[in-house]
Amino acid sequence: MKRVPDIESLLRESRVFKPPAAFMQPRAANWNRKTAREQQKLAAQSPERFWAKMAREHIHWFTPWRKVLDWKPPFAKWFVGARTNVSYNCLDRHVEGWRRNKAAILWEGEPGDTRTLTFGELHRQVCRFANVLKGLGVKRGDRVALYMPMIPELAIAMLACTRIGAPHSIVFGGFSAEALRERISDAGARVVVTADGGYRRGEAFPLKPTVDRACAGASGVESVVVVKRSGEPMPMRKGRDHWWHELMAEASSRCAPAKLDAEHPLFILYTSGTTGKPKGILHTTGGYLTHVTTTAKALFDLRDEDVYWCTADIGWITGHSYVIYGILANGTTTLMYEGAPTTPGPDRFWSIIERHGVSIFYTAPTAIRTFIRLGDEHPKRHDLTSLRLLGTVGEPINPEAWTWYHRVIGGRRCPIVDTWWQTETGGIMIAPLPAVTDTRPGSATHPFPGIDAAVLDDDGAPVAPPDGGFLAIRKPWPGMLRGIWGDRKRFRETYWSKWKGLYFTGDGAHQDKSGNFWIMGRIDDVMNVSGHRIGTMEVESALVSHRDVAEAAVVGRPDEVTGTAIVAFVTPRAGIAAGPALADALRAQVTRQIGAIARPRDIRFTDALPKTRSAKIMRRLLRDIAAGREAVGDTTTLEDYTVLAKLRGDED
Ligand code: WT7
């Protein structure tokens, strides 16, 4: 038997890791001690002047700004009056110089096929696809939905959208037809780009048929462009559906980048909130690009000789900001991998690192914990000495996983950059500078210069370390969300109503006496499963839409690998027999409505849900029950909750 390490064994972590010697040499890192101190000083004096300096140093502007920031809480405009273009910054300016023949994208498909796109080739393809979109009638401001596997065409399509100023809305390929339909219609997308399928765990999974289901009825979708990837036979609807390769063959490879206003909408990305309806988070052009490009350069220490690999799917914000935009804008080679981490074997990631000479590796704690369980022999079989920097994102990393990552993957020589941020923040907000900051396993350490993060109490007053409170951002920052698509009220209420003019993150946190931030996780009804946000309400509404269900409450319980596992408490309708068959049907229902990531791990049937007098479900009680009864099977009917509730005082 393999030893399974006790992942949660180290609760309070006091070890301190200095930046590695190789990073501390005066000229070794992009941001060394001296430059970092200068930036911090400037940012402390004036965040606006700091960001303006970053914007000038990292981004090409067709027209300069008249004003750095226009802040009418909660509405910010950054780089007012300036014009730029994201695809120009990611491509043209590199193509105009020596990087023309440098690899922009190193791609590996799950079956083992590979492709390399140089900046020059990527530029031509992006121009072609921009012309394809124009040919389909896409105009500046029109939304384009992308529902694709992790293939280069996804990068091409998103960059093409930015070239012509058509905001994209990328929907993760694991979402169901219903989830896709909701996102297409909320954004009002008239064009959808997809593929016949993609590869995952050794099999081709279909995508285009899901698009067909999502577009059934009046969806407003006029055109569907389909990349041939899996080669499965695909019914194509005449007039609406087009093959990518056919349209591309006809398209010109010249397309001038649109000179867009800094506040032109760049993309919408849906994320879970505390209600059943996902929020379309809106990001705009100039501020976002400045934020992701600057943070990528400083925190990942990007250099021209690096091969950078972020394992996130582009369907999440991490993929937008740190697989594509922040990385290509720096002229860095980005690696994209299509498939599962353990296909065909448990060493796939390590084999990719060895074969491509990956030097910077950015992944999620849940992946690290999976690898710990699979055993050290798999990474040890591969030469990982090309690695020089490691990153993590998505959830608090437990110290045990941190130290394993540091030792087994990083060979004790790589700094670990634990990055705290959100879909809403656009870019990284709290993270160590690799050549400067002392790291502590489990802490994202300090805010990036120009970011005013604080731990506050209910009244908005700072909480003295080491007490816990709410994590807030007190000043606007360039990558901040500009709104929720089509819902100004919800934007105000969700993020700006807790305190006046301050951004509420939804996370709890505390600072230690050295000022390091320790993120404690969500304090609202949002779960974090494998680093992905899933609202309890979303899963509940999927469950109660089943005709045999009277009521449902969903909570998270701690899980060693995924961080949180979803537990559903379900009250069936009168006369309905609760059992494994119903549990299976409910899991299928959730998969159909949201996607497999939201499938409840446990379904527990109960006659009644514990409620307060005001009929609020007592989630805290359910969370305790879910966490405390790990070994209980799916269909156990629980004791009378109302009794439990009374015992605990009948208040939430
Ligand atoms: C939530 C945001 C940002 C990309 C991935 C998730 C949690 C994220 C960390 C970290 C502790 C983290 C927070 C945050 N989170 N990174 N390094 N340490 N917690 O994006 O889906 O918008 O989720 O993920 O709870 O609020 P997202």
Short mmCIF file of N, CA and C in Angstrom, two decimals, residues 309 335 348-359 361 383-387 409:
data_model
loop_
_atom_site.label_atom_id
_atom_site.label_comp_id
_atom_site.label_asym_id
_atom_site.label_seq_id
_atom_site.Cartn_x
_atom_site.Cartn_y
_atom_site.Cartn_z
N TRP A 309 4.17 27.40 -18.69
CA TRP A 309 3.00 26.54 -18.80
C TRP A 309 2.05 26.76 -17.63
N LEU A 335 2.68 27.38 -23.27
CA LEU A 335 2.37 25.99 -23.63
C LEU A 335 0.90 25.73 -23.34
N ARG A 348 1.88 12.31 -17.01
CA ARG A 348 1.75 13.11 -18.22
C ARG A 348 2.31 14.53 -18.05
N PHE A 349 1.97 15.18 -16.95
CA PHE A 349 2.44 16.56 -16.75
C PHE A 349 3.97 16.61 -16.70
N TRP A 350 4.56 15.65 -16.00
CA TRP A 350 6.02 15.68 -15.82
C TRP A 350 6.71 15.37 -17.13
N SER A 351 6.08 14.52 -17.91
CA SER A 351 6.61 14.20 -19.22
C SER A 351 6.55 15.44 -20.14
N ILE A 352 5.48 16.21 -20.03
CA ILE A 352 5.37 17.44 -20.83
C ILE A 352 6.46 18.43 -20.42
N ILE A 353 6.65 18.59 -19.13
CA ILE A 353 7.68 19.52 -18.63
C ILE A 353 9.05 19.12 -19.15
N GLU A 354 9.34 17.82 -19.09
CA GLU A 354 10.65 17.34 -19.54
C GLU A 354 10.82 17.52 -21.05
N ARG A 355 9.82 17.11 -21.82
CA ARG A 355 9.96 17.14 -23.28
C ARG A 355 9.98 18.55 -23.86
N HIS A 356 9.27 19.48 -23.23
CA HIS A 356 9.24 20.85 -23.77
C HIS A 356 10.17 21.80 -23.03
N GLY A 357 10.84 21.31 -22.00
CA GLY A 357 11.75 22.17 -21.24
C GLY A 357 11.03 23.31 -20.56
N VAL A 358 9.89 22.99 -19.95
CA VAL A 358 9.10 24.04 -19.27
C VAL A 358 9.92 24.64 -18.13
N SER A 359 9.94 25.97 -18.06
CA SER A 359 10.73 26.61 -17.01
C SER A 359 9.86 27.27 -15.94
N PHE A 361 5.94 26.97 -14.23
CA PHE A 361 4.80 26.05 -14.16
C PHE A 361 3.79 26.60 -13.16
N ASP A 383 13.11 14.29 -15.82
CA ASP A 383 14.05 15.37 -15.55
C ASP A 383 13.27 16.69 -15.50
N LEU A 384 13.13 17.23 -14.32
CA LEU A 384 12.36 18.47 -14.16
C LEU A 384 13.29 19.66 -13.89
N THR A 385 14.56 19.51 -14.23
CA THR A 385 15.52 20.57 -13.87
C THR A 385 15.36 21.83 -14.72
N SER A 386 14.54 21.77 -15.77
CA SER A 386 14.29 23.00 -16.54
C SER A 386 13.44 23.99 -15.74
N LEU A 387 12.72 23.50 -14.74
CA LEU A 387 11.84 24.39 -13.97
C LEU A 387 12.64 25.37 -13.13
N ILE A 409 8.68 18.76 -6.96
CA ILE A 409 8.59 19.33 -8.31
C ILE A 409 9.65 20.41 -8.49
#
